[in-house]
Amino acid sequence: TDAIAAFARGNVTDAESPHGHALEWMLGPENADLDFSVPGAERDSTTKQRFAMALFYYTAGGDNWLAKEEFLSEEHICDWSTMIVCANETNGREVAELQFGDNNLQGTLPRELLYLETLKTMNLTGNMGLAGSLPSEIGQIASLEILDLSDAKFVGPIPDSFANLRNLRHLDLRNNFLEAGSEYELPGSSVIAGLRELRHLDLSGNLLTHVEINALLRLTRLEYLDISHNTIGNAGNHGYEFGVSAVPSSIGALAQLRVFNVAHNNFGGTIHPNIAKCKRLEELRLNDNGYSGGMPSELGQLKALRVLDLSNNAGLGGSIPSALENLKTLKHLNLKNSGITGSLPKQFGRGMEMETLILDANLLTGSIPRDIFNMRQLRELRLASNFLEGSIPAEVGNATGLLQFTLFENNLEGPLPSEIGNLVNLTSIVFGWNGLNSSLPETLGNLVNLEILILDDNLTALKDVGLQSNVFTGTIPRELGNLGNIW
């Protein structure tokens, strides 16, 4: 008992506590080979690690785990479970990985995990029953390279001791309840700035309100950065934080960045043209913030970009740069509700391979570029609530992959092209509140998958038809009778 008490971080004399249960097990027949009478037994790594893993079982609700396997057996801890991965070290087999994701862990993490001195990976993601504060002792496991404690209920600050994890390449703490602990959540000098090996940093879905920008910009090896779904950027606290802009002139220091997500925060300021220095960027998500100053044309230099989401920045303003036509690998573009003005670039869509194009609720004028409909991969096209005019181009029939097509609340005129009947995969057409005229084309009857037609919405599994606020003439085509799901 004395030997174990010497290195335990809790009260082993409380028989009803996890520490007490772990002590009882250590003194049981499963550990008959351990000789606690030997001088220095409290310093033996095997003893410490068996106690640490037993305590892990008791503090994290081991009796309720989905998989326990041979936990707490007389075997070497490396043989307890396939979720424990070991490697051969100088002193024999040592724990290298804890892979306990989605295993219904409930409770807290023991401070004694620090005795797993050769641990490289701690993956406990998806255990919503894990709670409490993050043990500062995790910062003493200098060998850690991957730390994933996401999708749990941890609270409080990120311990300053995490700054000691100099080998850490992957840090994922998303979807917890982490918040302020001192003046800032992430002081650059003590937590983040020293983690120079970081490639992946995800702090999304927490309660963070302030982040020191200089800390993140020192992590020049970062490839993935996600701090979305917090409340970072509250104005009026600290002038040098992200409250001014999450895309400052120094953003180019993150030249290895592939994913940059700061969505759903309170960031403001402008998007600096130096974002173009992040040549490897594949996803840029700045949506649901307060950016202004328009889109820099330099965005067109991000040739690897697949996702660009600037939606719900109501004061962003400006027009769509023609340079965006250079983004041939772009799959998803969302500029909804961002105060975008002017017309769409004339050749917008030419040679592009977009799957989603969402430009709803802006101030766009002019006509719909014909090249948009030559993007055969396009699945969703939403241009509603703008001031677009002219007619719907006959080229609409080329976009045969379309599933959802929304144009309501514009100033469009002319007929509904018969070529729309080529779009046999459509499930939703919403064209209402325009000036469309002439008779409805018989080819609408081809749209057997349509669920919503509202010249304005639905077809084939059609359930709702709205033709209001247009000036269609003639008779309703009898072919609409093919749409047997209308009601």
Coordinates of C-alpha atoms in Angstrom, one line a residue:
T1 CA 0.0 0.0 0.0
D2 CA 2.8 2.5 0.9
A3 CA 4.6 1.8 -2.3
I4 CA 1.5 2.5 -4.4
A5 CA 0.5 5.5 -2.3
A6 CA 3.9 7.0 -3.0
F7 CA 3.1 7.5 -6.7
A8 CA -0.7 7.7 -6.7
R9 CA -2.2 11.1 -7.3
G10 CA -5.3 10.4 -5.2
N11 CA -6.4 8.9 -1.9
V12 CA -5.9 5.2 -2.1
T13 CA -7.2 4.7 1.4
D14 CA -10.7 5.5 0.3
A15 CA -12.0 2.1 -0.5
E16 CA -15.0 3.4 -2.4
S17 CA -13.0 5.7 -4.7
P18 CA -11.5 4.7 -8.0
H19 CA -8.1 5.0 -6.4
G20 CA -9.2 2.6 -3.7
H21 CA -10.6 0.1 -6.2
A22 CA -7.4 0.3 -8.2
L23 CA -5.3 -0.3 -5.0
E24 CA -7.5 -3.3 -4.1
W25 CA -6.9 -4.8 -7.6
M26 CA -3.2 -4.2 -7.4
L27 CA -3.0 -6.2 -4.2
G28 CA -5.1 -9.0 -5.6
P29 CA -4.1 -12.3 -7.3
E30 CA -3.8 -10.7 -10.7
N31 CA -0.6 -9.0 -9.5
A32 CA 0.9 -11.8 -7.5
D33 CA 4.2 -11.5 -9.4
L34 CA 4.7 -7.9 -8.2
D35 CA 6.9 -7.7 -5.1
F36 CA 6.1 -4.4 -3.3
S37 CA 8.6 -5.3 -0.5
V38 CA 11.5 -4.7 -2.8
P39 CA 13.2 -1.3 -2.2
G40 CA 12.3 1.2 -5.0
A41 CA 9.1 -0.7 -6.0
E42 CA 7.3 2.6 -6.2
R43 CA 9.6 3.6 -8.9
D44 CA 9.1 0.5 -11.1
S45 CA 7.5 1.5 -14.4
T46 CA 5.6 -1.8 -14.7
T47 CA 3.9 -1.2 -11.4
K48 CA 3.0 2.4 -12.2
Q49 CA 1.6 1.5 -15.6
R50 CA -0.5 -1.3 -14.3
F51 CA -1.9 1.0 -11.6
A52 CA -2.5 3.8 -14.2
M53 CA -4.4 1.5 -16.5
A54 CA -6.4 0.0 -13.7
L55 CA -7.3 3.5 -12.5
F56 CA -8.2 4.5 -16.0
Y57 CA -10.7 1.6 -16.0
Y58 CA -12.3 2.7 -12.7
T59 CA -12.4 6.4 -13.3
A60 CA -13.8 6.1 -16.9
G61 CA -16.6 3.6 -16.0
G62 CA -15.0 0.5 -17.3
D63 CA -17.9 -1.7 -16.2
N64 CA -20.0 0.1 -18.8
W65 CA -17.6 0.1 -21.7
L66 CA -18.8 -1.5 -25.0
A67 CA -15.6 -3.5 -25.2
K68 CA -13.6 -4.5 -22.1
E69 CA -11.9 -7.7 -23.5
E70 CA -9.2 -8.9 -21.0
F71 CA -9.0 -5.7 -18.9
L72 CA -7.8 -6.1 -15.4
S73 CA -6.5 -9.6 -16.1
E74 CA -3.3 -11.1 -14.8
E75 CA -1.8 -10.6 -18.3
H76 CA 0.6 -7.9 -19.3
I77 CA -1.3 -4.7 -19.9
C78 CA -0.4 -4.9 -23.6
D79 CA -2.5 -8.1 -23.8
W80 CA -5.6 -6.7 -22.1
S81 CA -7.2 -5.2 -25.1
T82 CA -6.8 -4.6 -28.9
M83 CA -7.5 -0.9 -27.9
I84 CA -4.0 -0.9 -26.2
V85 CA -1.3 -0.9 -28.8
C86 CA 2.3 -1.5 -27.6
A87 CA 5.8 -1.3 -29.0
N88 CA 9.0 -2.9 -28.0
E89 CA 11.1 -0.5 -26.0
T90 CA 14.4 -0.9 -24.1
N91 CA 12.5 -2.0 -21.0
G92 CA 10.3 -4.4 -22.9
R93 CA 6.8 -3.9 -24.2
E94 CA 5.5 -0.4 -23.5
V95 CA 2.1 1.2 -24.2
A96 CA 2.3 3.3 -27.5
E97 CA -1.4 3.9 -28.3
L98 CA -4.7 4.1 -26.5
Q99 CA -7.4 3.7 -29.1
F100 CA -10.6 3.9 -27.0
G101 CA -12.8 6.0 -29.4
D102 CA -16.6 5.4 -29.2
N103 CA -16.4 3.0 -26.3
N104 CA -18.8 4.6 -23.9
L105 CA -16.2 5.9 -21.5
Q106 CA -17.9 7.7 -18.6
G107 CA -16.3 9.8 -15.9
T108 CA -12.9 11.5 -15.8
L109 CA -9.4 10.9 -16.8
P110 CA -6.9 10.0 -14.1
R111 CA -3.8 12.1 -13.6
E112 CA -1.7 8.9 -13.4
L113 CA -1.8 8.6 -17.2
L114 CA 1.4 10.5 -17.1
Y115 CA 3.2 7.2 -16.2
L116 CA 2.6 6.0 -19.8
E117 CA 5.9 7.5 -20.7
T118 CA 6.2 6.1 -24.2
L119 CA 2.6 6.9 -25.2
K120 CA 2.4 8.4 -28.7
T121 CA -1.3 8.3 -29.4
M122 CA -4.2 9.0 -27.1
N123 CA -7.5 8.6 -29.0
L124 CA -10.6 8.9 -26.8
T125 CA -12.9 10.6 -29.3
G126 CA -16.6 10.1 -29.2
N127 CA -17.0 9.3 -25.5
M128 CA -19.7 11.7 -24.5
G129 CA -19.6 10.5 -20.9
L130 CA -16.1 11.8 -20.4
A131 CA -16.2 15.1 -18.4
G132 CA -14.3 17.2 -16.0
S133 CA -11.2 19.2 -16.6
L134 CA -8.3 18.1 -18.8
P135 CA -5.6 16.8 -16.5
S136 CA -2.5 19.0 -16.6
E137 CA -0.4 15.8 -16.2
I138 CA -1.2 15.0 -19.9
G139 CA 1.3 17.7 -20.6
Q140 CA 4.0 15.6 -19.1
I141 CA 3.7 12.8 -21.6
A142 CA 6.4 14.3 -23.8
S143 CA 6.2 11.4 -26.3
L144 CA 2.6 12.3 -27.4
E145 CA 2.2 12.9 -31.1
I146 CA -1.6 12.5 -31.4
L147 CA -4.1 13.7 -28.8
D148 CA -7.8 13.3 -29.7
L149 CA -10.2 14.1 -26.9
S150 CA -13.0 15.3 -29.2
D151 CA -16.8 14.8 -28.8
A152 CA -16.8 14.7 -25.0
K153 CA -17.8 17.0 -22.2
F154 CA -14.5 18.4 -20.9
V155 CA -14.7 21.8 -19.3
G156 CA -12.4 24.6 -18.3
P157 CA -9.2 25.8 -19.9
I158 CA -6.6 24.0 -21.9
P159 CA -3.9 23.4 -19.4
D160 CA -0.7 25.5 -19.8
S161 CA 1.3 22.2 -19.5
F162 CA 0.2 21.2 -23.0
A163 CA 2.9 23.6 -24.1
N164 CA 5.4 20.9 -23.2
L165 CA 4.0 18.5 -25.9
R166 CA 6.7 19.5 -28.3
N167 CA 6.3 16.3 -30.4
L168 CA 2.5 16.8 -30.8
R169 CA 1.4 16.7 -34.5
H170 CA -2.3 16.3 -34.1
L171 CA -4.5 18.0 -31.4
D172 CA -8.3 17.5 -31.6
L173 CA -10.4 19.0 -28.8
R174 CA -13.5 19.7 -30.8
N175 CA -17.0 19.6 -29.4
N176 CA -16.3 20.0 -25.8
F177 CA -17.0 22.9 -23.3
L178 CA -13.5 24.4 -23.1
E179 CA -13.4 28.0 -22.2
A180 CA -11.4 30.8 -20.6
G181 CA -9.1 29.9 -17.8
S182 CA -6.8 32.9 -17.5
E183 CA -6.7 36.2 -19.5
Y184 CA -6.9 34.3 -22.8
E185 CA -7.8 30.8 -23.6
L186 CA -4.7 30.2 -25.7
P187 CA -1.8 32.4 -24.6
G188 CA 0.7 32.2 -27.4
S189 CA 3.7 32.1 -25.1
S190 CA 2.5 29.2 -22.9
V191 CA 0.3 26.8 -24.9
I192 CA 0.1 27.0 -28.7
A193 CA 3.2 28.8 -29.9
G194 CA 5.6 26.2 -28.8
L195 CA 3.9 23.3 -30.5
R196 CA 5.9 23.7 -33.7
E197 CA 5.3 20.2 -34.9
L198 CA 1.5 20.6 -35.1
R199 CA -0.1 19.7 -38.4
H200 CA -3.7 19.4 -37.3
L201 CA -5.4 21.7 -34.8
D202 CA -9.1 21.4 -34.1
L203 CA -10.7 23.5 -31.3
S204 CA -14.1 23.8 -33.0
G205 CA -17.4 23.6 -31.1
N206 CA -16.2 24.9 -27.7
L207 CA -16.8 28.1 -25.7
L208 CA -13.7 30.0 -26.6
T209 CA -14.0 33.7 -26.9
H210 CA -10.4 35.0 -27.4
V211 CA -7.5 33.6 -29.4
E212 CA -4.1 35.3 -29.7
I213 CA -3.5 35.3 -33.4
N214 CA 0.3 35.4 -33.2
A215 CA 0.3 32.0 -31.5
L216 CA -1.4 30.3 -34.5
L217 CA 0.7 32.1 -37.1
R218 CA 3.9 30.6 -35.6
L219 CA 2.7 27.1 -36.3
T220 CA 4.1 27.1 -39.8
R221 CA 3.6 23.4 -40.3
L222 CA -0.1 23.5 -39.8
E223 CA -2.1 21.8 -42.5
Y224 CA -5.5 21.8 -40.8
L225 CA -6.9 24.6 -38.6
D226 CA -10.5 24.6 -37.4
I227 CA -11.6 27.0 -34.6
S228 CA -15.2 27.3 -35.9
H229 CA -18.4 27.3 -33.8
N230 CA -17.0 29.3 -30.9
T231 CA -17.6 32.9 -30.0
I232 CA -14.1 34.2 -30.8
G233 CA -13.7 37.8 -31.7
N234 CA -15.9 39.6 -29.3
A235 CA -15.1 43.2 -29.9
G236 CA -13.7 45.5 -27.2
N237 CA -11.4 43.1 -25.2
H238 CA -8.0 42.9 -26.7
G239 CA -6.8 44.7 -29.9
Y240 CA -4.5 42.0 -31.2
E241 CA -6.8 39.1 -31.1
F242 CA -8.9 37.5 -33.9
G243 CA -11.6 40.1 -33.0
V244 CA -10.1 42.3 -35.8
S245 CA -9.7 39.7 -38.5
A246 CA -9.0 36.0 -38.8
V247 CA -7.3 36.6 -42.1
P248 CA -4.6 39.2 -41.4
S249 CA -1.7 40.1 -43.6
S250 CA 0.5 37.6 -41.9
I251 CA -1.8 34.7 -42.8
G252 CA 0.7 33.8 -45.6
A253 CA 3.0 32.3 -42.9
L254 CA 0.7 29.2 -42.9
A255 CA 2.0 28.1 -46.3
Q256 CA 1.2 24.4 -45.7
L257 CA -2.4 25.0 -44.8
R258 CA -5.0 22.9 -46.5
V259 CA -8.1 23.5 -44.4
F260 CA -8.8 26.9 -42.7
N261 CA -12.2 27.0 -40.9
V262 CA -13.1 29.9 -38.6
A263 CA -16.9 29.8 -39.4
H264 CA -19.6 30.7 -36.9
N265 CA -17.6 33.2 -34.7
N266 CA -17.6 36.9 -34.3
F267 CA -14.7 37.8 -36.5
G268 CA -14.7 41.0 -38.5
G269 CA -12.3 43.1 -40.6
T270 CA -11.2 42.3 -44.1
I271 CA -10.0 39.3 -45.9
H272 CA -6.3 40.1 -46.7
P273 CA -5.0 39.3 -50.2
N274 CA -2.1 37.4 -48.6
I275 CA -4.4 34.5 -48.2
A276 CA -3.2 33.7 -51.8
K277 CA 0.1 32.7 -50.3
C278 CA -1.6 29.6 -48.8
K279 CA -1.2 27.9 -52.2
R280 CA -2.2 24.4 -50.9
L281 CA -5.5 25.6 -49.4
E282 CA -8.4 23.3 -50.3
E283 CA -11.1 24.5 -47.9
L284 CA -11.6 28.1 -46.9
R285 CA -14.6 28.6 -44.5
L286 CA -15.2 32.1 -43.2
N287 CA -19.0 31.9 -43.1
D288 CA -21.2 33.3 -40.4
N289 CA -19.0 36.1 -39.2
G290 CA -18.8 39.9 -39.8
Y291 CA -16.3 40.3 -42.6
S292 CA -16.4 43.4 -44.8
G293 CA -14.4 44.9 -47.7
G294 CA -15.4 42.4 -50.4
M295 CA -13.6 39.4 -51.8
P296 CA -10.0 40.0 -52.8
S297 CA -9.3 39.0 -56.4
E298 CA -6.3 37.1 -55.1
L299 CA -8.7 34.3 -54.1
G300 CA -8.5 33.2 -57.7
Q301 CA -4.8 32.2 -57.2
L302 CA -5.8 29.4 -54.8
K303 CA -5.7 26.8 -57.6
A304 CA -6.2 23.8 -55.2
L305 CA -9.4 25.3 -53.6
R306 CA -12.3 22.9 -53.4
V307 CA -14.6 24.7 -50.9
L308 CA -15.1 28.4 -50.5
D309 CA -17.8 29.5 -48.0
L310 CA -18.2 33.2 -47.2
S311 CA -21.9 33.0 -46.6
N312 CA -23.8 35.0 -44.0
N313 CA -21.2 37.8 -43.8
A314 CA -23.9 40.4 -44.5
G315 CA -21.5 43.3 -44.8
L316 CA -19.0 41.7 -47.0
G317 CA -20.2 43.4 -50.1
G318 CA -18.4 43.9 -53.4
S319 CA -18.7 41.9 -56.6
I320 CA -17.7 38.4 -57.5
P321 CA -14.1 38.7 -58.9
S322 CA -13.7 37.4 -62.4
A323 CA -10.6 35.7 -61.1
L324 CA -12.7 33.1 -59.4
E325 CA -13.1 31.6 -62.9
N326 CA -9.6 30.3 -62.5
L327 CA -10.7 27.9 -59.7
K328 CA -11.1 24.9 -61.9
T329 CA -11.1 22.4 -59.0
L330 CA -13.7 24.3 -57.0
K331 CA -16.6 22.0 -55.9
H332 CA -18.6 24.1 -53.5
L333 CA -19.1 27.9 -53.5
N334 CA -21.4 29.5 -51.0
L335 CA -21.8 33.3 -50.9
K336 CA -25.4 33.4 -49.6
N337 CA -26.5 36.6 -47.7
S338 CA -23.2 38.4 -48.0
G339 CA -24.2 41.7 -49.7
I340 CA -22.7 40.7 -53.1
T341 CA -23.4 43.2 -55.8
G342 CA -22.9 43.5 -59.5
S343 CA -23.3 40.8 -62.2
L344 CA -21.9 37.4 -62.4
P345 CA -18.7 37.1 -64.5
K346 CA -19.7 36.4 -68.1
Q347 CA -17.7 33.2 -68.3
F348 CA -18.5 32.1 -64.8
G349 CA -18.7 28.3 -64.8
R350 CA -16.6 27.8 -68.0
G351 CA -14.2 24.9 -67.5
M352 CA -15.3 24.6 -63.8
E353 CA -16.5 21.5 -62.0
M354 CA -18.7 22.8 -59.2
E355 CA -21.2 20.6 -57.5
T356 CA -22.8 23.3 -55.3
L357 CA -23.3 27.0 -56.2
I358 CA -25.3 29.0 -53.6
L359 CA -25.7 32.8 -54.2
D360 CA -29.1 33.3 -52.5
A361 CA -30.1 36.6 -50.8
N362 CA -27.6 39.0 -52.4
L363 CA -27.9 42.1 -54.7
L364 CA -26.8 40.4 -57.9
T365 CA -28.0 41.9 -61.2
G366 CA -27.6 41.1 -64.9
S367 CA -28.3 37.8 -66.6
I368 CA -27.5 34.2 -65.7
P369 CA -24.3 33.2 -67.5
R370 CA -24.8 30.3 -69.9
D371 CA -21.6 28.6 -68.9
I372 CA -23.0 27.8 -65.4
F373 CA -25.2 25.1 -67.0
N374 CA -22.2 23.4 -68.7
M375 CA -21.0 22.2 -65.3
R376 CA -22.2 18.6 -65.6
Q377 CA -21.3 17.9 -62.0
L378 CA -23.6 20.6 -60.6
R379 CA -26.1 19.2 -58.1
E380 CA -27.4 22.3 -56.4
L381 CA -27.9 25.8 -58.0
R382 CA -29.5 28.5 -55.8
L383 CA -29.8 32.0 -57.1
A384 CA -32.9 33.1 -55.2
S385 CA -33.6 36.6 -53.8
N386 CA -31.5 38.7 -56.1
F387 CA -32.2 41.1 -59.0
L388 CA -31.3 38.8 -61.9
E389 CA -33.0 39.6 -65.1
G390 CA -33.3 38.3 -68.6
S391 CA -34.4 34.8 -69.5
I392 CA -33.4 31.3 -68.4
P393 CA -30.9 30.2 -71.0
A394 CA -31.7 27.2 -73.1
E395 CA -28.3 25.8 -72.0
V396 CA -30.1 24.9 -68.7
G397 CA -30.7 21.5 -70.3
N398 CA -27.0 20.7 -70.2
A399 CA -26.9 20.6 -66.4
T400 CA -28.2 17.1 -66.3
G401 CA -26.8 16.4 -62.8
L402 CA -29.0 19.1 -61.1
L403 CA -31.1 18.0 -58.1
Q404 CA -32.2 21.4 -56.7
F405 CA -32.7 24.5 -58.8
T406 CA -33.9 27.7 -57.1
L407 CA -34.5 31.1 -58.8
F408 CA -37.4 32.6 -56.9
E409 CA -37.6 36.4 -56.2
N410 CA -35.7 37.7 -59.2
N411 CA -36.7 39.7 -62.2
L412 CA -36.5 36.9 -64.8
E413 CA -38.7 37.0 -67.8
G414 CA -39.5 35.0 -70.9
P415 CA -40.5 31.3 -71.2
L416 CA -39.6 28.4 -69.2
P417 CA -37.2 26.6 -71.7
S418 CA -38.4 23.2 -72.9
E419 CA -34.8 22.0 -72.4
I420 CA -35.5 21.9 -68.6
G421 CA -37.1 18.6 -69.4
N422 CA -33.6 17.1 -69.8
L423 CA -33.0 17.5 -66.0
V424 CA -34.5 14.2 -65.1
N425 CA -32.8 14.1 -61.7
L426 CA -34.4 17.2 -60.4
T427 CA -36.2 16.9 -57.2
S428 CA -36.9 20.6 -56.6
I429 CA -37.7 23.6 -58.8
V430 CA -38.4 26.9 -57.1
F431 CA -38.9 29.7 -59.7
G432 CA -41.8 31.7 -58.2
W433 CA -42.0 35.5 -57.9
N434 CA -40.5 36.3 -61.3
G435 CA -42.0 37.5 -64.5
L436 CA -41.8 34.2 -66.4
N437 CA -44.4 34.0 -69.1
S438 CA -45.8 31.8 -72.0
S439 CA -47.1 28.3 -71.5
L440 CA -45.5 25.6 -69.5
P441 CA -43.4 23.2 -71.6
E442 CA -44.7 19.7 -72.1
T443 CA -41.2 18.4 -71.2
L444 CA -42.0 19.1 -67.5
G445 CA -43.6 15.7 -67.6
N446 CA -40.1 14.2 -68.0
L447 CA -39.1 15.2 -64.5
V448 CA -40.2 12.0 -62.8
N449 CA -38.1 12.6 -59.7
L450 CA -39.6 16.0 -58.9
E451 CA -41.0 16.5 -55.5
I452 CA -41.3 20.3 -55.4
L453 CA -42.4 22.6 -58.3
I454 CA -43.0 26.2 -57.4
L455 CA -42.3 28.1 -60.3
D456 CA -41.2 28.4 -57.2
D457 CA -40.7 24.4 -56.2
N458 CA -41.5 20.4 -56.8
L459 CA -41.8 17.1 -59.5
T460 CA -42.1 13.1 -60.1
A461 CA -42.4 12.4 -56.4
L462 CA -44.1 15.8 -56.8
K463 CA -46.0 16.8 -53.7
D464 CA -46.4 20.5 -54.0
V465 CA -47.0 22.8 -57.0
G466 CA -46.9 26.6 -56.8
L467 CA -47.1 28.7 -59.9
Q468 CA -47.9 32.0 -58.2
S469 CA -46.7 35.5 -59.1
N470 CA -45.9 34.8 -62.8
V471 CA -47.8 35.5 -66.0
F472 CA -47.9 32.0 -67.6
T473 CA -50.4 31.7 -70.5
G474 CA -52.1 28.8 -72.2
T475 CA -53.2 25.5 -70.7
I476 CA -51.5 23.3 -68.1
P477 CA -49.8 20.5 -70.0
R478 CA -51.5 17.2 -69.6
E479 CA -48.0 15.7 -69.2
L480 CA -48.0 17.1 -65.7
G481 CA -50.4 14.2 -65.0
N482 CA -47.3 11.9 -65.1
L483 CA -46.2 13.4 -61.8
G484 CA -48.1 11.0 -59.7
N485 CA -46.9 12.3 -56.3
I486 CA -48.5 15.7 -56.6
W487 CA -51.1 16.4 -53.9

